[in-house]
XYZ file of N, CA, C and O in Angstrom:
440
model
N 164.761 122.588 27.813
C 164.006 121.455 27.342
C 164.044 120.280 28.315
O 163.158 119.475 28.311
N 165.043 120.183 29.153
C 165.160 119.059 30.083
C 164.010 118.980 31.085
O 163.580 117.891 31.408
N 163.459 120.088 31.629
C 162.376 119.973 32.604
C 161.112 119.332 32.048
O 160.315 118.810 32.785
N 160.919 119.348 30.746
C 159.719 118.771 30.152
C 159.688 117.254 30.344
O 158.649 116.679 30.644
N 160.810 116.603 30.199
C 160.858 115.148 30.334
C 160.437 114.691 31.731
O 159.567 113.829 31.846
N 160.984 115.242 32.825
C 160.522 114.804 34.144
C 159.043 115.086 34.390
O 158.353 114.282 35.001
N 158.554 116.202 33.886
C 157.132 116.518 34.062
C 156.282 115.498 33.305
O 155.279 115.007 33.824
N 156.680 115.149 32.096
C 155.939 114.163 31.319
C 155.940 112.807 32.010
O 154.922 112.112 32.041
N 157.059 112.417 32.598
C 157.156 111.134 33.305
C 156.227 111.141 34.518
O 155.514 110.163 34.772
N 156.195 112.228 35.256
C 155.314 112.330 36.430
C 153.855 112.249 36.005
O 153.053 111.534 36.613
N 153.494 112.962 34.947
C 152.103 112.928 34.491
C 151.702 111.548 33.992
O 150.616 111.067 34.302
N 152.571 110.896 33.253
C 152.257 109.548 32.762
C 152.157 108.543 33.908
O 151.284 107.681 33.915
N 153.027 108.654 34.887
C 152.947 107.734 36.023
C 151.713 108.020 36.859
O 151.120 107.118 37.437
N 151.290 109.262 36.923
C 150.056 109.599 37.640
C 148.847 109.002 36.958
O 147.919 108.521 37.606
N 148.841 109.032 35.632
C 147.726 108.450 34.893
C 147.639 106.951 35.121
O 146.556 106.386 35.202
N 148.768 106.300 35.241
C 148.787 104.855 35.459
C 148.242 104.491 36.836
O 147.768 103.384 37.045
N 148.299 105.404 37.778
C 147.854 105.135 39.140
C 146.388 105.482 39.361
O 145.901 105.387 40.470
N 145.699 105.911 38.334
C 144.293 106.289 38.470
C 143.421 105.077 38.765
O 143.684 103.975 38.298
N 142.367 105.321 39.514
C 141.412 104.259 39.834
C 140.670 103.843 38.572
O 140.145 104.686 37.857
N 140.609 102.527 38.282
C 139.872 102.063 37.100
C 138.367 102.087 37.351
O 137.910 102.079 38.498
N 137.607 102.109 36.297
C 136.145 102.010 36.399
C 135.792 100.581 36.819
O 136.503 99.627 36.492
N 134.688 100.388 37.538
C 134.315 99.049 38.024
C 134.197 97.998 36.922
O 134.572 96.843 37.122
N 133.712 98.384 35.766
C 133.560 97.426 34.668
C 134.898 96.927 34.137
O 134.954 95.887 33.476
N 135.963 97.677 34.398
C 137.292 97.298 33.920
C 138.049 96.417 34.908
O 139.182 96.035 34.643
N 137.442 96.107 36.039
C 138.095 95.310 37.078
C 137.679 93.853 36.928
O 136.498 93.530 36.901
N 138.660 92.985 36.811
C 138.392 91.548 36.678
C 138.131 90.915 38.040
O 138.624 91.393 39.058
N 137.402 89.834 38.014
C 137.105 89.092 39.246
C 138.350 88.369 39.737
O 139.139 87.860 38.945
N 138.502 88.336 41.041
C 139.580 87.565 41.663
C 139.093 86.133 41.862
O 137.901 85.888 42.073
N 140.005 85.186 41.796
C 139.650 83.782 42.026
C 139.555 83.549 43.530
O 140.545 83.651 44.242
N 138.358 83.287 44.012
C 138.160 83.034 45.441
C 137.923 81.556 45.720
O 137.707 81.169 46.868
N 137.929 80.745 44.678
C 137.715 79.310 44.858
C 136.239 78.971 44.903
O 135.399 79.813 45.164
N 135.930 77.722 44.656
C 134.536 77.278 44.616
C 134.121 76.497 45.867
O 132.947 76.279 46.091
N 135.066 76.064 46.658
C 134.751 75.158 47.764
C 133.912 75.779 48.875
O 133.160 75.073 49.526
N 134.023 77.068 49.102
C 133.311 77.637 50.248
C 131.799 77.659 50.075
O 131.061 77.819 51.043
N 131.303 77.485 48.855
C 129.859 77.486 48.621
C 129.308 76.095 48.330
O 128.129 75.944 48.056
N 130.120 75.059 48.426
C 129.700 73.692 48.090
C 128.592 73.174 49.009
O 127.741 72.417 48.586
N 128.594 73.585 50.239
C 127.596 73.062 51.176
C 126.344 73.944 51.253
O 125.423 73.644 52.009
N 126.277 74.984 50.446
C 125.131 75.900 50.491
C 123.944 75.315 49.745
O 124.093 74.684 48.700
N 122.763 75.562 50.288
C 121.524 75.207 49.585
C 121.225 76.306 48.561
O 121.859 77.357 48.565
N 120.246 76.065 47.726
C 119.879 77.068 46.723
C 119.428 78.376 47.377
O 119.771 79.461 46.906
N 118.688 78.290 48.457
C 118.236 79.520 49.125
C 119.414 80.252 49.778
O 119.459 81.485 49.760
N 120.360 79.512 50.320
C 121.550 80.149 50.895
C 122.397 80.811 49.804
O 122.949 81.886 50.012
N 122.484 80.160 48.658
C 123.214 80.740 47.531
C 122.540 82.028 47.064
O 123.217 83.015 46.758
N 121.217 82.026 47.024
C 120.477 83.226 46.613
C 120.708 84.366 47.602
O 120.877 85.524 47.201
N 120.715 84.042 48.897
C 120.985 85.065 49.919
C 122.397 85.629 49.772
O 122.598 86.850 49.854
N 123.356 84.754 49.560
C 124.742 85.193 49.395
C 124.876 86.039 48.134
O 125.576 87.065 48.133
N 124.189 85.643 47.079
C 124.240 86.410 45.833
C 123.663 87.814 46.029
O 124.233 88.802 45.557
N 122.557 87.908 46.752
C 121.953 89.214 47.039
C 122.908 90.083 47.847
O 123.097 91.262 47.547
N 123.524 89.489 48.852
C 124.468 90.220 49.704
C 125.641 90.765 48.887
O 125.989 91.942 48.982
N 126.247 89.908 48.069
C 127.407 90.332 47.283
C 127.019 91.268 46.143
O 127.792 92.156 45.780
N 125.825 91.101 45.583
C 125.363 92.017 44.529
C 125.179 93.421 45.083
O 125.565 94.410 44.442
N 124.608 93.514 46.280
C 124.436 94.825 46.915
C 125.785 95.440 47.269
O 126.012 96.626 47.056
N 126.690 94.627 47.772
C 128.035 95.114 48.099
C 128.741 95.612 46.844
O 129.390 96.670 46.860
N 128.580 94.876 45.735
C 129.210 95.282 44.481
C 128.632 96.605 43.986
O 129.373 97.464 43.500
N 127.334 96.777 44.123
C 126.710 98.039 43.703
C 127.268 99.210 44.508
O 127.597 100.265 43.943
N 127.387 99.022 45.810
C 127.923 100.096 46.671
C 129.389 100.376 46.361
O 129.804 101.539 46.259
N 130.184 99.315 46.219
C 131.598 99.489 45.908
C 131.785 100.125 44.531
O 132.678 100.960 44.348
N 130.941 99.745 43.584
C 131.039 100.307 42.239
C 130.741 101.802 42.241
O 131.412 102.578 41.547
N 129.754 102.214 43.026
C 129.453 103.644 43.133
C 130.649 104.392 43.727
O 131.038 105.455 43.226
N 131.251 103.829 44.768
C 132.447 104.435 45.369
C 133.596 104.490 44.369
O 134.324 105.486 44.287
N 133.765 103.408 43.609
C 134.858 103.332 42.640
C 134.661 104.340 41.507
O 135.629 104.951 41.057
N 133.427 104.501 41.066
C 133.166 105.500 40.026
C 133.496 106.904 40.518
O 134.064 107.711 39.777
N 133.169 107.186 41.774
C 133.528 108.494 42.350
C 135.041 108.644 42.419
O 135.588 109.713 42.128
N 135.738 107.583 42.803
C 137.204 107.629 42.884
C 137.818 107.840 41.501
O 138.751 108.641 41.347
N 137.301 107.143 40.493
C 137.834 107.285 39.134
C 137.602 108.699 38.608
O 138.495 109.295 37.998
N 136.427 109.240 38.877
C 136.142 110.612 38.457
C 137.030 111.598 39.203
O 137.583 112.529 38.602
N 137.194 111.385 40.494
C 138.073 112.248 41.290
C 139.511 112.192 40.804
O 140.202 113.217 40.750
N 139.963 111.002 40.447
C 141.319 110.859 39.918
C 141.471 111.596 38.591
O 142.479 112.256 38.347
N 140.464 111.452 37.738
C 140.535 112.126 36.435
C 140.635 113.638 36.614
O 141.459 114.299 35.979
N 139.812 114.183 37.509
C 139.874 115.621 37.768
C 141.183 116.010 38.449
O 141.773 117.044 38.131
N 141.629 115.191 39.368
C 142.879 115.483 40.061
C 144.070 115.508 39.119
O 144.924 116.391 39.193
N 144.101 114.546 38.209
C 145.197 114.503 37.230
C 145.079 115.682 36.275
O 146.077 116.324 35.936
N 143.860 115.995 35.864
C 143.657 117.114 34.941
C 144.064 118.442 35.580
O 144.753 119.249 34.964
N 143.660 118.651 36.824
C 143.910 119.944 37.475
C 145.279 120.038 38.144
O 145.927 121.085 38.099
N 145.718 118.957 38.786
C 146.939 119.020 39.586
C 148.027 118.052 39.147
O 149.135 118.103 39.661
N 147.672 117.123 38.273
C 148.650 116.129 37.861
C 148.791 114.985 38.847
O 149.746 114.221 38.782
N 147.824 114.845 39.763
C 147.890 113.801 40.789
C 146.552 113.076 40.904
O 145.503 113.716 40.937
N 146.566 111.756 41.016
C 145.324 110.993 41.218
C 144.904 111.054 42.693
O 145.170 110.157 43.473
N 144.271 112.135 43.069
C 143.984 112.403 44.476
C 143.145 111.329 45.158
O 143.397 110.979 46.310
N 142.140 110.810 44.481
C 141.284 109.796 45.110
C 142.062 108.525 45.420
O 141.922 107.948 46.500
N 142.882 108.086 44.490
C 143.687 106.880 44.728
C 144.693 107.113 45.842
O 144.958 106.234 46.659
N 145.247 108.303 45.866
C 146.241 108.627 46.893
C 145.611 108.703 48.285
O 146.282 108.462 49.275
N 144.316 108.998 48.350
C 143.650 109.133 49.646
C 142.996 107.830 50.103
O 142.327 107.797 51.129
N 143.145 106.748 49.337
C 142.596 105.454 49.739
C 141.179 105.195 49.274
O 140.541 104.251 49.731
N 140.660 106.003 48.358
C 139.285 105.829 47.894
C 139.145 104.734 46.840
O 138.036 104.326 46.524
N 140.245 104.242 46.306
C 140.220 103.205 45.278
C 139.783 101.874 45.897
O 140.385 101.383 46.834
N 138.720 101.288 45.376
C 138.139 100.037 45.902
C 138.385 98.851 44.971
O 137.663 97.857 44.997
N 139.425 98.931 44.138
C 139.673 97.923 43.110
C 139.784 96.511 43.687
O 139.164 95.574 43.178
N 140.538 96.336 44.752
C 140.730 95.002 45.330
C 139.418 94.443 45.875
O 139.078 93.278 45.636
N 138.671 95.261 46.580
C 137.394 94.806 47.139
C 136.409 94.438 46.035
O 135.653 93.467 46.163
N 136.416 95.204 44.948
C 135.524 94.897 43.829
C 135.927 93.572 43.187
O 135.071 92.742 42.880
N 137.206 93.359 42.989
C 137.685 92.112 42.382
C 137.277 90.907 43.233
O 136.814 89.888 42.701
N 137.422 91.018 44.532
C 137.052 89.915 45.426
C 135.543 89.687 45.420
O 135.070 88.543 45.358
N 134.775 90.757 45.455
C 133.317 90.638 45.436
C 132.847 90.007 44.132
O 131.979 89.126 44.131
N 133.425 90.433 43.010
C 133.090 89.807 41.724
C 133.473 88.328 41.729
O 132.753 87.491 41.171
N 134.576 87.994 42.356
C 134.987 86.600 42.457
C 133.984 85.763 43.229
O 133.668 84.629 42.844
N 133.473 86.317 44.329
C 132.447 85.609 45.101
C 131.192 85.402 44.257
O 130.600 84.310 44.277
N 130.781 86.432 43.524
C 129.592 86.301 42.687
C 129.782 85.245 41.599
O 128.860 84.471 41.323
N 130.962 85.192 41.015
C 131.231 84.149 40.011
C 131.192 82.758 40.634
O 130.645 81.828 40.062
N 131.771 82.638 41.809
C 131.792 81.353 42.503
C 130.369 80.911 42.864
O 130.006 79.738 42.706
N 129.570 81.837 43.334
C 128.169 81.548 43.672
C 127.412 81.133 42.416
O 126.639 80.156 42.430
N 127.637 81.846 41.320
C 126.966 81.523 40.065
C 127.328 80.114 39.585
O 126.454 79.347 39.166
N 128.597 79.766 39.675
C 129.022 78.413 39.260
C 128.361 77.353 40.135
O 127.923 76.308 39.642
N 128.271 77.616 41.430
C 127.647 76.647 42.334
C 126.146 76.547 42.073
O 125.572 75.460 42.130
N 125.499 77.672 41.764
C 124.079 77.637 41.426
C 123.850 76.808 40.165
O 122.874 76.053 40.085
N 124.729 76.929 39.199
C 124.598 76.129 37.973
C 124.833 74.649 38.286
O 124.131 73.785 37.771
N 125.807 74.366 39.126
C 126.115 72.984 39.494
C 124.936 72.347 40.230
O 124.625 71.180 40.025
N 124.282 73.131 41.085
C 123.144 72.640 41.871
C 121.819 72.740 41.119
O 120.785 72.365 41.675
N 121.831 73.311 39.914
C 120.612 73.524 39.137
C 119.600 74.394 39.884
O 118.400 74.086 39.925
N 120.079 75.443 40.497
C 119.196 76.358 41.240
C 118.457 77.296 40.298
O 118.951 77.715 39.308
């Protein structure tokens, strides 16, 4: 009966290391000051740039989360996260930029 406990601990810790879905990732605080001098058109350009980046990162993250789910199911290991496919930090930062841009657009009445 003793081998079951270590196996259960490994499986549970593997599940905790799985890549989260993009919608479950919170925005990082990037500050509001870097967009203070932007015009409305510059803010719109920055928003387009970060929105496209978020879409690409989200697609990558969804693949990583699916890969992790299959890896844990088949092998007990989150293979995508272990191979560096997890884009959680980049998504959080990109979402933070989009929030900051949105706040500045509201402040400027864009």
